[in-house]
Each structure stands twice: as C-alpha cells, then as structure tokens.
Amino acid sequence: MRPFVRRIVIWGVLAAAVGAGIVYSFRPRPVAVDVATVARGMLRVTIDDDGETRVRHVYTLQAPLTGDLDRITADPGDPVTAGRTVLARIVPAPPSMLDTRTMAEREAAVGAALAAKAQAAAERDRAETTLVFARTERDRARRLLPRRAISQREADDAERAFRAAEAGLAAARAALELRDQELAAARARLLPRDAARRAAPAGEVVRVTAPVSGVVLRVIRRSAGIVAAGAALLDIGDPHQLEIVIDPLSEDAVRMRQGEAAIVTGWGGSDLHAVIRRIDPVGRMKVSALGIEEQRVDVVLDLTDPPARWQALGDGYRVDVHVITFQGDVLRVPLGALVRMGDGWAVYVDDRGVARRRAVTVGARGGLEAEIRAGLAPGQRVVLYPGERIRDGTRIAIRPAGAEDGS
C-alpha cells in the first residue's frame, strides 16, 4: 500500500474512533434504580393508634354523710367482697369552734328560749285556773238543771266552756313542752367542743362497705378528717373485666365498623386480639402536642383472648392498637412504586432495561404496600421511588443490592 493511502486509512480509523467515542460519551447513560417484584401475598391494612386499658365498670365509693372519717387503710389491689368488706368508718363530726359573736348570739338564743318557756308556763297556769273555774260552773249547772233553776241552753254553755278550758290547758302544756325543747336545742348549740363530744352516743359509727366484689383500684381519700356527704373515697372494680379505649381522628373513625378485629401490641407481652364494641357517636376536640386542634372519637374494644394471656395488664395501662380494616391475599406492590397519573395511579415497569409507564388500578392501601387490581401481572418488576429522571422510555440499570446512588 502506498504511503499516502496508508496515512489516509490510519487517520480515517483514528477519526472514526474519536467520533465513536464522542457519540458514546454524549449518549444518555442508564439511570440506576431500585426495583421490586410484583407478587401475590397477604396484605393487611390497619388504622394504628395509642390505646389505654380501663376496667369496664368502676364504682366510686362515696361518703354517705358528713362526718369525721377514720384513716383508710385499704391499698390498691386489695380484694373486697360486696356487702362484707368495710372500707371506711365515719363518726359524728365535732362541733365547730365558737367565736365571740357566735357565742353571744347563742347565749341570747338561750335567754330568749328561757323567756319563751316562762311565758308558756304562765299560759299553762292560766289555762289550769280557767279549767278549774269551768269545771265548777259545769258541776253547778248539772245540779240546777233538774230543778229547772236554769235553762238547757245555760247548762250547754257551761259544758262547752269546760270542754274549751280542757283543750286550752292541753294546748298550753304542749306549748310549754315545745319551749322546753327549744331551750334544750339552744343550750346544745352552746356546748363546748369537748362537752359535745362527751355527750355523743358511745360507739356511734357508720361503716361504709364495698358495693361490689373486686379489688381496690384507687384510694382517693386516705387521710383521716372531716368529709362532706358525697365526697369520693375509693374506686373499686374487677380487673378481669378490661376494655381498651382509643381516640383516633374522626376521619379514621368513620372507616371503622363495630365488630372489626384489632391487634394489640406494645404492652410488654405477646400480641393480643380484640374487637370493636362501640364507636362513640360524638367527637371531641383535642389539642395535639404541636398545638393543633384535632377532632377525636372514642372507640372501645373488648379483648377476645383468655384473661390468662393478659392478666398482667391493669387499669390505665398503655397499649398499641391496630384496627384491621382490610385483610386478604392480593397482588401487591410497595407504595414507593406508585406515582400519580391524572386522577389515577401508575407505575414504571422494567421492560428489558427500559422504564415503561403503566396505568394501574389501586385497591386497599396499607402502610407499606398497596393492592393492585388491574394493570400488572405477578413477576413483573417495578421501579421504586422514581424521580424526575424517570420517564416513559428512560433506560434504567438495576442498582445492586446495598449500593448507593452516586449520581
């Protein structure tokens, strides 16, 4: 080959190599992605919330009357028997101390009662005198009437006057008894505290017994002292009758149904099962830790496992509750593979190294996975967390497990 031709061939090969390198360098490189394989499996959709255990029926023992309460010695957890276990003792309260003004008022009341008694005694004496005179007049009329010395009317008037005098004496005696009682009451209000306590009947005490059988849950008032009627003393209940209360957001509560199953976790033991017994029809406003006003609804659940499995739980214990709103064997993909496409959903499928967008119909969605009802088949691979670089037709390269994207 001539030197001139050889040079042309060499430079032509070099130019082609340089051109191929330039074209290759500007060619879009495949985007490294993570993928997941579409497969059938069990999907469980839950509404998760913090819950609290509580005894289903709590009875608050109250003081039946105002008095002096002895110190309550019962402790939380002590067993009680209905009608037999004495939980509190109340004795009559000592009278209050008298200040100078009150003492003067009550002394004046005693004086007034003495004067009223003296007046009533005088009225009684006058009634007795009137009765003696009326009896004499009646007896005289009875002797004169047969002789016709007086008329029948005069005899009847004498009899009537005697009856009226008898009634007047009875009323005067009753009024005197009333004044005696008023005087005694006024003097009793004037008694010193020590004298009043000594005058109280010995052993007078009211024993407050347990209304139901169970255990003491809480001692509200332990110290001795004066209590008012209706004051709360203790809470009693049966710890073997527990229920769980959660307060989900109102938009979550409307997705729940009475009788739905739930899983109870986070209490220190194995998972427990429960069912929804009641969803309150009234919501309430609650301010979150971030200061956001939220509408919450109380939902009550019953444990369905035997009490032996959860006997370590007590009233007011914290638990995690997962209410199951959907559960089934479905075709599922990770939520990270879903992207919005108009009003629906789509995924990017790995088609031999090229991302192809596929519209899909999404069913139930859980915390990590979603049900695919149409648009995919088992075994297909979908791109996880597709970013702005992924489009329909983008070349992709599957990132090795554990590798990080350095692009």
Short mmCIF file of C-alpha atoms in Angstrom, two decimals:
data_model
loop_
_atom_site.label_atom_id
_atom_site.label_comp_id
_atom_site.label_asym_id
_atom_site.label_seq_id
_atom_site.Cartn_x
_atom_site.Cartn_y
_atom_site.Cartn_z
CA MET A 1 0.00 0.00 0.00
CA ARG A 2 1.28 3.40 -0.91
CA PRO A 3 2.34 5.65 1.95
CA PHE A 4 -0.25 8.24 1.01
CA VAL A 5 -3.10 5.75 1.11
CA ARG A 6 -1.78 4.24 4.34
CA ARG A 7 -1.85 7.64 6.04
CA ILE A 8 -5.41 8.23 4.87
CA VAL A 9 -6.52 4.87 6.26
CA ILE A 10 -4.80 5.45 9.59
CA TRP A 11 -6.23 8.91 10.03
CA GLY A 12 -9.66 7.71 8.94
CA VAL A 13 -9.62 4.95 11.56
CA LEU A 14 -8.47 7.42 14.21
CA ALA A 15 -11.22 9.89 13.22
CA ALA A 16 -13.87 7.15 13.33
CA ALA A 17 -12.68 6.06 16.78
CA VAL A 18 -12.72 9.64 18.05
CA GLY A 19 -16.19 10.17 16.59
CA ALA A 20 -17.48 6.96 18.11
CA GLY A 21 -16.06 7.99 21.48
CA ILE A 22 -17.69 11.40 21.23
CA VAL A 23 -21.06 9.85 20.31
CA TYR A 24 -20.77 7.32 23.11
CA SER A 25 -19.82 9.99 25.66
CA PHE A 26 -22.91 12.05 24.82
CA ARG A 27 -25.24 9.07 24.80
CA PRO A 28 -27.63 9.13 27.86
CA ARG A 29 -26.45 6.71 30.49
CA PRO A 30 -28.96 4.33 32.11
CA VAL A 31 -30.44 5.64 35.38
CA ALA A 32 -29.62 3.44 38.36
CA VAL A 33 -32.82 2.40 40.08
CA ASP A 34 -34.14 0.04 42.72
CA VAL A 35 -36.84 -2.38 41.67
CA ALA A 36 -39.35 -4.64 43.37
CA THR A 37 -41.05 -7.74 42.04
CA VAL A 38 -44.84 -7.80 41.83
CA ALA A 39 -46.19 -10.82 43.74
CA ARG A 40 -49.28 -12.09 45.46
CA GLY A 41 -49.34 -12.14 49.24
CA MET A 42 -51.21 -11.28 52.38
CA LEU A 43 -51.98 -7.58 52.71
CA ARG A 44 -53.25 -6.17 55.99
CA VAL A 45 -54.48 -2.59 56.21
CA THR A 46 -54.72 -1.18 59.72
CA ILE A 47 -55.51 2.06 61.49
CA ASP A 48 -52.95 2.45 64.23
CA ASP A 49 -53.43 4.42 67.43
CA ASP A 50 -52.30 4.53 71.03
CA GLY A 51 -54.76 2.99 73.46
CA GLU A 52 -55.35 2.74 77.18
CA THR A 53 -56.81 -0.10 79.20
CA ARG A 54 -59.53 0.52 81.74
CA VAL A 55 -61.78 -1.52 83.97
CA ARG A 56 -65.17 -1.75 82.32
CA HIS A 57 -67.24 -0.99 85.42
CA VAL A 58 -65.65 1.30 88.02
CA TYR A 59 -67.58 2.04 91.22
CA THR A 60 -66.66 5.15 93.18
CA LEU A 61 -67.33 4.75 96.90
CA GLN A 62 -68.64 7.99 98.41
CA ALA A 63 -69.21 9.22 101.93
CA PRO A 64 -72.91 8.71 102.76
CA LEU A 65 -72.97 11.62 105.23
CA THR A 66 -70.86 14.40 106.61
CA GLY A 67 -68.67 13.28 109.47
CA ASP A 68 -65.20 12.53 110.80
CA LEU A 69 -63.51 9.92 108.59
CA ASP A 70 -61.07 7.42 110.08
CA ARG A 71 -57.89 6.85 108.09
CA ILE A 72 -58.49 4.44 105.19
CA THR A 73 -56.05 1.52 105.39
CA ALA A 74 -57.02 -0.27 102.16
CA ASP A 75 -54.42 -0.27 99.36
CA PRO A 76 -54.85 -0.56 95.58
CA GLY A 77 -55.09 -4.22 94.66
CA ASP A 78 -56.73 -5.34 97.91
CA PRO A 79 -59.64 -7.72 97.24
CA VAL A 80 -63.08 -6.72 98.53
CA THR A 81 -66.37 -8.59 98.93
CA ALA A 82 -69.71 -6.94 98.28
CA GLY A 83 -71.52 -6.00 101.49
CA ARG A 84 -68.87 -7.51 103.77
CA THR A 85 -65.57 -5.67 103.40
CA VAL A 86 -65.55 -2.47 105.49
CA LEU A 87 -63.53 0.14 103.64
CA ALA A 88 -64.22 3.30 105.66
CA ARG A 89 -65.58 4.35 109.07
CA ILE A 90 -67.25 7.69 109.72
CA VAL A 91 -68.12 9.04 113.18
CA PRO A 92 -70.08 12.22 114.00
CA ALA A 93 -68.06 15.32 113.35
CA PRO A 94 -67.23 17.51 116.39
CA PRO A 95 -69.00 20.87 116.53
CA SER A 96 -67.24 23.86 115.09
CA MET A 97 -65.46 26.31 117.40
CA LEU A 98 -67.45 29.35 118.54
CA ASP A 99 -66.16 32.86 118.01
CA THR A 100 -67.19 35.78 120.20
CA ARG A 101 -70.07 36.90 118.00
CA THR A 102 -71.49 33.39 117.59
CA MET A 103 -71.17 32.77 121.35
CA ALA A 104 -73.09 35.98 122.10
CA GLU A 105 -75.81 35.10 119.58
CA ARG A 106 -76.29 31.62 121.02
CA GLU A 107 -76.33 32.90 124.61
CA ALA A 108 -79.04 35.38 123.56
CA ALA A 109 -80.92 32.49 121.96
CA VAL A 110 -80.79 30.59 125.28
CA GLY A 111 -82.14 33.68 127.06
CA ALA A 112 -84.95 34.01 124.54
CA ALA A 113 -85.81 30.35 124.96
CA LEU A 114 -85.94 30.78 128.76
CA ALA A 115 -88.28 33.75 128.40
CA ALA A 116 -90.50 31.85 125.98
CA LYS A 117 -90.61 28.94 128.41
CA ALA A 118 -91.63 31.23 131.26
CA GLN A 119 -94.38 32.72 129.09
CA ALA A 120 -95.59 29.24 128.18
CA ALA A 121 -95.61 28.24 131.86
CA ALA A 122 -97.75 31.29 132.70
CA GLU A 123 -100.15 30.41 129.91
CA ARG A 124 -100.37 26.89 131.31
CA ASP A 125 -101.13 28.19 134.80
CA ARG A 126 -103.87 30.44 133.43
CA ALA A 127 -105.33 27.54 131.48
CA GLU A 128 -105.38 25.41 134.63
CA THR A 129 -107.18 28.16 136.54
CA THR A 130 -109.69 28.57 133.74
CA LEU A 131 -110.27 24.82 133.71
CA VAL A 132 -110.94 24.72 137.47
CA PHE A 133 -113.50 27.53 137.15
CA ALA A 134 -115.15 25.89 134.13
CA ARG A 135 -115.43 22.58 135.96
CA THR A 136 -117.09 24.26 138.92
CA GLU A 137 -119.58 26.03 136.65
CA ARG A 138 -120.37 22.82 134.82
CA ASP A 139 -120.99 20.91 138.06
CA ARG A 140 -123.29 23.67 139.35
CA ALA A 141 -125.24 23.67 136.09
CA ARG A 142 -125.69 19.91 136.29
CA ARG A 143 -127.22 20.26 139.82
CA LEU A 144 -129.52 23.13 138.89
CA LEU A 145 -130.81 21.79 135.61
CA PRO A 146 -133.05 19.04 137.14
CA ARG A 147 -134.67 21.65 139.39
CA ARG A 148 -135.34 23.85 136.36
CA ALA A 149 -133.41 26.66 138.01
CA ILE A 150 -131.51 27.26 134.76
CA SER A 151 -132.36 26.71 131.13
CA GLN A 152 -130.96 23.94 128.99
CA ARG A 153 -129.01 26.49 127.00
CA GLU A 154 -127.22 27.76 130.08
CA ALA A 155 -126.31 24.17 131.01
CA ASP A 156 -124.95 23.59 127.49
CA ASP A 157 -122.89 26.77 127.66
CA ALA A 158 -121.32 25.62 130.91
CA GLU A 159 -120.48 22.23 129.36
CA ARG A 160 -118.98 23.91 126.30
CA ALA A 161 -116.87 26.26 128.42
CA PHE A 162 -115.50 23.26 130.34
CA ARG A 163 -114.52 21.44 127.15
CA ALA A 164 -112.84 24.58 125.79
CA ALA A 165 -110.91 25.00 129.05
CA GLU A 166 -109.68 21.39 128.83
CA ALA A 167 -108.47 21.98 125.25
CA GLY A 168 -106.84 25.24 126.26
CA LEU A 169 -104.92 23.52 129.04
CA ALA A 170 -103.74 20.77 126.65
CA ALA A 171 -102.54 23.42 124.18
CA ALA A 172 -100.76 25.35 126.95
CA ARG A 173 -98.99 22.20 128.13
CA ALA A 174 -97.91 21.36 124.54
CA ALA A 175 -96.62 24.90 124.08
CA LEU A 176 -94.62 24.57 127.29
CA GLU A 177 -93.13 21.27 126.06
CA LEU A 178 -92.20 22.96 122.80
CA ARG A 179 -90.44 25.76 124.66
CA ASP A 180 -88.57 23.16 126.73
CA GLN A 181 -87.27 21.53 123.55
CA GLU A 182 -86.29 24.87 122.05
CA LEU A 183 -84.39 25.70 125.22
CA ALA A 184 -82.59 22.35 125.12
CA ALA A 185 -81.63 22.93 121.47
CA ALA A 186 -80.33 26.42 122.25
CA ARG A 187 -78.26 25.09 125.14
CA ALA A 188 -76.91 22.24 122.95
CA ARG A 189 -75.68 24.76 120.37
CA LEU A 190 -73.84 26.48 123.18
CA LEU A 191 -71.98 23.37 124.39
CA PRO A 192 -68.15 23.46 124.16
CA ARG A 193 -66.48 21.04 121.70
CA ASP A 194 -65.26 18.66 124.43
CA ALA A 195 -68.64 18.57 126.17
CA ALA A 196 -70.41 17.93 122.86
CA ARG A 197 -68.07 15.05 122.07
CA ARG A 198 -68.64 13.51 125.52
CA ALA A 199 -72.38 13.88 125.05
CA ALA A 200 -72.35 11.94 121.77
CA PRO A 201 -73.54 8.30 122.00
CA ALA A 202 -70.64 5.94 122.57
CA GLY A 203 -69.74 3.76 119.59
CA GLU A 204 -71.84 5.70 117.08
CA VAL A 205 -70.13 4.96 113.75
CA VAL A 206 -71.17 4.47 110.12
CA ARG A 207 -69.35 1.63 108.36
CA VAL A 208 -69.02 2.02 104.59
CA THR A 209 -68.82 -1.40 102.90
CA ALA A 210 -67.89 -2.40 99.36
CA PRO A 211 -70.88 -2.21 96.98
CA VAL A 212 -69.45 -4.90 94.65
CA SER A 213 -66.83 -7.61 94.74
CA GLY A 214 -63.49 -6.90 93.08
CA VAL A 215 -60.33 -5.05 94.07
CA VAL A 216 -59.48 -1.54 95.18
CA LEU A 217 -58.32 0.37 92.11
CA ARG A 218 -57.54 3.74 93.64
CA VAL A 219 -57.65 5.35 97.06
CA ILE A 220 -58.91 8.89 96.52
CA ARG A 221 -59.02 9.98 100.17
CA ARG A 222 -56.74 8.20 102.63
CA SER A 223 -56.12 10.64 105.48
CA ALA A 224 -58.46 10.99 108.43
CA GLY A 225 -60.51 14.15 108.72
CA ILE A 226 -63.86 15.77 108.11
CA VAL A 227 -65.57 14.69 104.88
CA ALA A 228 -68.70 16.09 103.27
CA ALA A 229 -71.57 13.91 102.18
CA GLY A 230 -70.90 12.63 98.66
CA ALA A 231 -67.11 13.01 98.85
CA ALA A 232 -65.29 10.34 96.77
CA LEU A 233 -63.26 7.89 98.87
CA LEU A 234 -62.20 4.90 96.72
CA ASP A 235 -62.59 3.37 93.26
CA ILE A 236 -63.50 -0.33 93.09
CA GLY A 237 -63.65 -2.62 90.07
CA ASP A 238 -62.91 -6.05 88.64
CA PRO A 239 -59.54 -6.08 86.80
CA HIS A 240 -60.61 -9.23 84.93
CA GLN A 241 -63.15 -7.11 83.02
CA LEU A 242 -60.85 -4.91 80.99
CA GLU A 243 -61.59 -2.89 77.88
CA ILE A 244 -59.37 -0.77 75.66
CA VAL A 245 -60.11 2.81 74.63
CA ILE A 246 -58.51 4.57 71.66
CA ASP A 247 -59.24 8.05 70.33
CA PRO A 248 -58.46 8.10 66.59
CA LEU A 249 -59.04 11.10 64.36
CA SER A 250 -62.63 11.44 63.20
CA GLU A 251 -61.63 10.73 59.57
CA ASP A 252 -60.15 7.41 60.72
CA ALA A 253 -63.09 6.61 62.97
CA VAL A 254 -65.56 6.75 60.06
CA ARG A 255 -63.58 3.93 58.39
CA MET A 256 -64.06 1.67 61.39
CA ARG A 257 -67.01 -0.62 61.94
CA GLN A 258 -68.43 -2.26 65.04
CA GLY A 259 -67.17 -5.85 65.28
CA GLU A 260 -63.94 -5.25 63.32
CA ALA A 261 -60.90 -7.11 64.62
CA ALA A 262 -57.80 -5.45 66.03
CA ILE A 263 -54.30 -6.47 67.14
CA VAL A 264 -52.98 -5.18 70.48
CA THR A 265 -49.21 -4.79 70.78
CA GLY A 266 -46.67 -2.77 72.72
CA TRP A 267 -47.88 -3.75 76.17
CA GLY A 268 -44.93 -5.93 77.20
CA GLY A 269 -46.30 -9.31 76.11
CA SER A 270 -47.32 -11.24 73.01
CA ASP A 271 -49.85 -9.83 70.57
CA LEU A 272 -53.47 -9.86 71.75
CA HIS A 273 -56.71 -9.88 69.78
CA ALA A 274 -59.65 -7.54 70.28
CA VAL A 275 -62.85 -6.43 68.57
CA ILE A 276 -64.56 -3.05 68.39
CA ARG A 277 -67.56 -2.94 70.72
CA ARG A 278 -68.58 0.70 70.45
CA ILE A 279 -67.77 3.79 68.43
CA ASP A 280 -68.94 6.92 70.20
CA PRO A 281 -71.39 8.98 68.11
CA VAL A 282 -69.96 12.25 69.43
CA GLY A 283 -66.50 13.61 68.69
CA ARG A 284 -64.46 15.91 70.87
CA MET A 285 -61.80 18.49 70.23
CA LYS A 286 -58.28 17.69 71.44
CA VAL A 287 -55.16 19.83 71.12
CA SER A 288 -52.12 17.82 69.99
CA ALA A 289 -48.60 18.21 71.35
CA LEU A 290 -47.88 20.56 68.44
CA GLY A 291 -50.82 22.79 69.35
CA ILE A 292 -53.06 21.57 66.51
CA GLU A 293 -56.79 21.24 67.18
CA GLU A 294 -58.00 17.75 66.24
CA GLN A 295 -61.41 16.11 66.32
CA ARG A 296 -61.10 12.80 68.14
CA VAL A 297 -63.61 9.98 68.65
CA ASP A 298 -63.50 7.43 71.47
CA VAL A 299 -63.58 3.81 70.28
CA VAL A 300 -63.99 0.99 72.82
CA LEU A 301 -62.61 -2.52 72.18
CA ASP A 302 -63.03 -5.81 74.04
CA LEU A 303 -60.19 -8.32 74.41
CA THR A 304 -61.09 -11.71 72.96
CA ASP A 305 -58.13 -13.69 74.29
CA PRO A 306 -58.48 -15.62 77.58
CA PRO A 307 -57.75 -13.47 80.67
CA ALA A 308 -54.76 -15.70 81.46
CA ARG A 309 -52.93 -14.17 78.48
CA TRP A 310 -53.36 -10.57 79.60
CA GLN A 311 -53.71 -10.87 83.38
CA ALA A 312 -50.58 -8.72 83.79
CA LEU A 313 -52.50 -5.74 82.36
CA GLY A 314 -54.23 -3.37 84.73
CA ASP A 315 -56.34 -0.24 84.67
CA GLY A 316 -54.77 2.69 82.82
CA TYR A 317 -52.01 0.73 81.00
CA ARG A 318 -50.78 1.98 77.62
CA VAL A 319 -51.06 -0.28 74.55
CA ASP A 320 -50.72 -0.01 70.75
CA VAL A 321 -53.88 -0.88 68.83
CA HIS A 322 -54.02 -1.80 65.13
CA VAL A 323 -57.60 -1.94 63.85
CA ILE A 324 -57.78 -4.21 60.78
CA THR A 325 -59.88 -2.55 58.07
CA PHE A 326 -58.78 -4.92 55.25
CA GLN A 327 -57.03 -8.27 55.06
CA GLY A 328 -56.65 -10.63 52.10
CA ASP A 329 -54.40 -12.46 49.62
CA VAL A 330 -53.91 -9.92 46.82
CA LEU A 331 -51.47 -8.76 44.14
CA ARG A 332 -49.37 -6.16 45.88
CA VAL A 333 -46.60 -3.63 45.23
CA PRO A 334 -44.70 -1.28 47.54
CA LEU A 335 -46.26 2.13 47.95
CA GLY A 336 -42.98 3.67 46.80
CA ALA A 337 -43.61 2.37 43.29
CA LEU A 338 -46.84 4.34 42.79
CA VAL A 339 -46.87 7.70 41.01
CA ARG A 340 -49.78 9.97 40.22
CA MET A 341 -51.16 9.99 36.67
CA GLY A 342 -54.03 12.44 36.45
CA ASP A 343 -56.70 11.27 38.88
CA GLY A 344 -55.30 7.75 38.93
CA TRP A 345 -52.11 5.86 39.62
CA ALA A 346 -49.28 4.45 37.53
CA VAL A 347 -46.03 2.53 37.93
CA TYR A 348 -42.85 2.22 35.88
CA VAL A 349 -42.23 -1.35 34.75
CA ASP A 350 -38.75 -2.65 33.89
CA ASP A 351 -39.07 -3.72 30.22
CA ARG A 352 -35.62 -5.20 29.46
CA GLY A 353 -33.76 -2.17 30.76
CA VAL A 354 -36.32 0.45 29.72
CA ALA A 355 -38.85 2.06 32.07
CA ARG A 356 -42.39 1.76 30.74
CA ARG A 357 -45.21 3.63 32.44
CA ARG A 358 -48.28 1.51 33.17
CA ALA A 359 -51.62 2.75 34.49
CA VAL A 360 -52.82 0.61 37.38
CA THR A 361 -55.97 0.28 39.47
CA VAL A 362 -55.17 0.52 43.16
CA GLY A 363 -57.32 -1.12 45.82
CA ALA A 364 -56.59 -1.26 49.53
CA ARG A 365 -53.50 0.58 50.73
CA GLY A 366 -51.55 -0.23 53.85
CA GLY A 367 -48.64 1.48 55.49
CA LEU A 368 -46.04 -0.03 53.14
CA GLU A 369 -47.86 -1.85 50.34
CA ALA A 370 -50.89 -1.41 48.11
CA GLU A 371 -53.27 -3.80 46.35
CA ILE A 372 -53.15 -3.80 42.53
CA ARG A 373 -56.45 -4.81 40.97
CA ALA A 374 -55.53 -4.24 37.33
CA GLY A 375 -52.55 -3.22 35.18
CA LEU A 376 -49.82 -5.60 36.43
CA ALA A 377 -49.06 -9.29 36.50
CA PRO A 378 -47.13 -11.36 39.04
CA GLY A 379 -43.39 -11.48 38.36
CA GLN A 380 -43.08 -8.05 36.76
CA ARG A 381 -40.55 -5.67 38.19
CA VAL A 382 -41.47 -2.08 39.06
CA VAL A 383 -39.22 0.90 39.75
CA LEU A 384 -39.14 2.07 43.36
CA TYR A 385 -39.27 5.77 44.16
CA PRO A 386 -39.00 7.02 40.54
CA GLY A 387 -37.71 10.56 40.48
CA GLU A 388 -37.78 13.32 37.86
CA ARG A 389 -35.17 11.49 35.74
CA ILE A 390 -37.51 8.56 35.13
CA ARG A 391 -39.85 8.98 32.16
CA ASP A 392 -41.65 6.60 29.88
CA GLY A 393 -38.84 5.10 27.75
CA THR A 394 -35.93 6.02 30.05
CA ARG A 395 -33.12 3.49 30.03
CA ILE A 396 -32.55 2.11 33.51
CA ALA A 397 -29.99 -0.04 35.27
CA ILE A 398 -30.90 -2.04 38.32
CA ARG A 399 -28.78 -0.95 41.24
CA PRO A 400 -27.11 -3.85 43.06
CA ALA A 401 -28.48 -4.60 46.48
CA GLY A 402 -26.82 -2.44 49.12
CA ALA A 403 -25.35 0.01 46.55
CA GLU A 404 -25.89 3.76 46.87
CA ASP A 405 -26.76 6.11 44.03
CA GLY A 406 -23.74 8.34 43.46
CA SER A 407 -25.27 10.29 40.59
#
